[in-house]
PDB file of C-alpha atoms in Angstrom:
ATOM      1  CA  UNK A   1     -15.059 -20.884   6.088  1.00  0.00           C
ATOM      2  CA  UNK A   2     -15.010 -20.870  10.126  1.00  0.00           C
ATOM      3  CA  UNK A   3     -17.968 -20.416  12.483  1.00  0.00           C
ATOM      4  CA  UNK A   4     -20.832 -22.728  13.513  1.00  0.00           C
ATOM      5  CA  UNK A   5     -22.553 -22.313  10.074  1.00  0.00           C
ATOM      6  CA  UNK A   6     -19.577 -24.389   8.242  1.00  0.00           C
ATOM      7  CA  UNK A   7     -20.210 -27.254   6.766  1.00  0.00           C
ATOM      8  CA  UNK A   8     -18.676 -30.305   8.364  1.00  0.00           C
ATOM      9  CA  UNK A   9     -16.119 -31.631   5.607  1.00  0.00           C
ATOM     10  CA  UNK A  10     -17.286 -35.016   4.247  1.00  0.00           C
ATOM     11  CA  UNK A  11     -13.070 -35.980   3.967  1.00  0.00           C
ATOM     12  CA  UNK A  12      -9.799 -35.135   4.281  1.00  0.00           C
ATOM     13  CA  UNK A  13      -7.394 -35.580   2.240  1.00  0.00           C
ATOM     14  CA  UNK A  14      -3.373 -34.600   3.216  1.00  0.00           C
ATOM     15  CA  UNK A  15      -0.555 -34.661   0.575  1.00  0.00           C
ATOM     16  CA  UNK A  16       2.871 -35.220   0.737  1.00  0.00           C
ATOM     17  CA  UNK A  17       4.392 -32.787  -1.818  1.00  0.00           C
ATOM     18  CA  UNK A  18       8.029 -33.835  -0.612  1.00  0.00           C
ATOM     19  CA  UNK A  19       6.903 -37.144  -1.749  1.00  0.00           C
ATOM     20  CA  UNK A  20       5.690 -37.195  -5.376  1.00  0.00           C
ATOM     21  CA  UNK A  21       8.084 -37.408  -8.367  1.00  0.00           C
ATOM     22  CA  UNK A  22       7.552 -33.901  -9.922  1.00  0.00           C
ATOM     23  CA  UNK A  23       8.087 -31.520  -7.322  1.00  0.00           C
ATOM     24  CA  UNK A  24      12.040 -31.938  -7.072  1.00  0.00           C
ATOM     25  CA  UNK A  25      13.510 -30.080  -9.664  1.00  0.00           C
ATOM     26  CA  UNK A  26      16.236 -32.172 -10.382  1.00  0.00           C
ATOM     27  CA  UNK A  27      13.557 -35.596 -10.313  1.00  0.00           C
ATOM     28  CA  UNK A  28      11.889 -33.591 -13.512  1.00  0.00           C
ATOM     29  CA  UNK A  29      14.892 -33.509 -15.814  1.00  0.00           C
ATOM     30  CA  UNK A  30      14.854 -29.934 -15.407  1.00  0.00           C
ATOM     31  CA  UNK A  31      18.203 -27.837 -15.178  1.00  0.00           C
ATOM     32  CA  UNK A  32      18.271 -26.122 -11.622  1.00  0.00           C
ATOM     33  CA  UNK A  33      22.272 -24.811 -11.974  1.00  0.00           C
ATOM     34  CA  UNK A  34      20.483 -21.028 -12.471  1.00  0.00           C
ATOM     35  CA  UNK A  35      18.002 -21.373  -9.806  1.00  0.00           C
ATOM     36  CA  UNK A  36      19.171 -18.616  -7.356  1.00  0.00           C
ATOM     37  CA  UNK A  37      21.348 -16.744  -9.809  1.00  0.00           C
ATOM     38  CA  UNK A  38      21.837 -13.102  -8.245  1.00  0.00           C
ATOM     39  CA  UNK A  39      21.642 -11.956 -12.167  1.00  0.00           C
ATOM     40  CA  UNK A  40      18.140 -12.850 -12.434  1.00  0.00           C
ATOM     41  CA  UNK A  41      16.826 -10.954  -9.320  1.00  0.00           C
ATOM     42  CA  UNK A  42      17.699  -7.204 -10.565  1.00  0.00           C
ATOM     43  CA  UNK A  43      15.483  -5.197 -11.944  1.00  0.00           C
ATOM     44  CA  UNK A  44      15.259  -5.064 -15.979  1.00  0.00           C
ATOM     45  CA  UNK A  45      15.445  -0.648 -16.709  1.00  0.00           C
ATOM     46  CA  UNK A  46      15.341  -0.550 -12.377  1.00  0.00           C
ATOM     47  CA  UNK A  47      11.328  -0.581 -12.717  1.00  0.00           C
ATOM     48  CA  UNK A  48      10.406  -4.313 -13.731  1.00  0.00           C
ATOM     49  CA  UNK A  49      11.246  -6.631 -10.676  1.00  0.00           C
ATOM     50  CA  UNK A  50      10.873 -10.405 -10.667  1.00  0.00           C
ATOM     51  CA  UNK A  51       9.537 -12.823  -7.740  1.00  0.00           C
ATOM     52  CA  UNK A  52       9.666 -16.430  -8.758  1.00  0.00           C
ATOM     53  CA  UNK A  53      11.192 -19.510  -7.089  1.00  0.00           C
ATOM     54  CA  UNK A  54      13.884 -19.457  -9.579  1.00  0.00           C
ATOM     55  CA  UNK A  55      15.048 -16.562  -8.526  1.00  0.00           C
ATOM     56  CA  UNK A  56      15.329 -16.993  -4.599  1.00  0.00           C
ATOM     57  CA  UNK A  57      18.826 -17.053  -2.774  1.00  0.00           C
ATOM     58  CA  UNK A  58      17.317 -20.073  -0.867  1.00  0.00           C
ATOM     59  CA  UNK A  59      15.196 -22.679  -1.325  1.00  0.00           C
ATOM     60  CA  UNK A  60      15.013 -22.468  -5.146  1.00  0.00           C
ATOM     61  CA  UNK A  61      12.217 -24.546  -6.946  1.00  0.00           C
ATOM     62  CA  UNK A  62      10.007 -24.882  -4.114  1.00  0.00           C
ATOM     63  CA  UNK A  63       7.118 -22.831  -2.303  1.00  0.00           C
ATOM     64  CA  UNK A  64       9.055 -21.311   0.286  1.00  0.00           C
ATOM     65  CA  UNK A  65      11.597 -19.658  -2.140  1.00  0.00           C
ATOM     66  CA  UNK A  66       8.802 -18.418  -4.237  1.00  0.00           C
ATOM     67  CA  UNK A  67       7.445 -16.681  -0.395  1.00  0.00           C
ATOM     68  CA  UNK A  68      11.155 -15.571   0.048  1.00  0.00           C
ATOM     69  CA  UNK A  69      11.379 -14.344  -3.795  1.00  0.00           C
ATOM     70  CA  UNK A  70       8.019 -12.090  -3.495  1.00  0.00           C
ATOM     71  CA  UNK A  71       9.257 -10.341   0.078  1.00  0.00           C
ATOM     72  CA  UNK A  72      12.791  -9.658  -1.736  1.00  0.00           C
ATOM     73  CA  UNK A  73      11.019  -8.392  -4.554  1.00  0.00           C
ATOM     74  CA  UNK A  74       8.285  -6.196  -2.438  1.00  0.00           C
ATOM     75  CA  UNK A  75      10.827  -4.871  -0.101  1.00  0.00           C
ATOM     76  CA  UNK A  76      13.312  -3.775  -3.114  1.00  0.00           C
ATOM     77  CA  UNK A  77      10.232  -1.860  -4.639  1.00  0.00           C
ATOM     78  CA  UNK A  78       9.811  -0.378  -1.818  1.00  0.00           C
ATOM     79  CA  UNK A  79      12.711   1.156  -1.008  1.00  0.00           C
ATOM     80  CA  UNK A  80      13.829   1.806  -4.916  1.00  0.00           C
ATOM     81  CA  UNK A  81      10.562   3.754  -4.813  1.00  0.00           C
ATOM     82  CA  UNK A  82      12.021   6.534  -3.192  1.00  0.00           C
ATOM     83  CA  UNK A  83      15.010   7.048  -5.632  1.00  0.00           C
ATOM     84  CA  UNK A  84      13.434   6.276  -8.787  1.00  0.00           C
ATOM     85  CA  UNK A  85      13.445   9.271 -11.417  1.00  0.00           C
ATOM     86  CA  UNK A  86      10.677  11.239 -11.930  1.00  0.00           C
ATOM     87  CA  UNK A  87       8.244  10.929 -14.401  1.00  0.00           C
ATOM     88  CA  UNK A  88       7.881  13.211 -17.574  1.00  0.00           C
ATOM     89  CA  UNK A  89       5.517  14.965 -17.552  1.00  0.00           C
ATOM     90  CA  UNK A  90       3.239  15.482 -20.302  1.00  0.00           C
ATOM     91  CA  UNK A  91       3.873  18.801 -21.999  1.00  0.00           C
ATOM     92  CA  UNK A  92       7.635  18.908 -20.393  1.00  0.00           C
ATOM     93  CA  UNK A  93       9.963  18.424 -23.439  1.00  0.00           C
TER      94      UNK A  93
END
């Protein structure tokens, strides 16, 4: 990918995202008014945890509320980790 033994590209090509008809939410007839809903960030039994751009406080629908989502997400596993219950173990009725 870097280095003198890359190939030279033969073209670029740059995107506007913020620009084409489908990547606003609302511009794709699709309902938004849960996007960021508290409710859908906790944890389903306190073990399952979700990370999607629906779910983000901010910036809802787009990439940098999925990025936001998935360091919510990590950091809450990572510090539920520590009170979860214990296992069963097998045997231990």
């Amino acid at each position: 990918m870097f280095g003198p033994g890359t190939p030279h590209p033969r073209a670029v090509h740059v995107q506007d995202w913020s620009a084409e008809h489908y990547t606003q939410p609302m511009s794709a007839g699709v309902d938004t008014s849960t996007f960021g809903d508290p409710a859908f960030a906790l944890p389903v039994h306190g073990r399952i945890h979700w990370a999607s751009t629906e779910i983000a406080p901010a910036f809802a629908g787009h990439l940098e509320g999925a990025v936001l989502a998935g360091l919510r997400a990590a950091e809450d596993v990572r510090t539920r980790r520590s009170v979860a219950p214990p296992r069963p173990q097998a045997g231990n009725h």
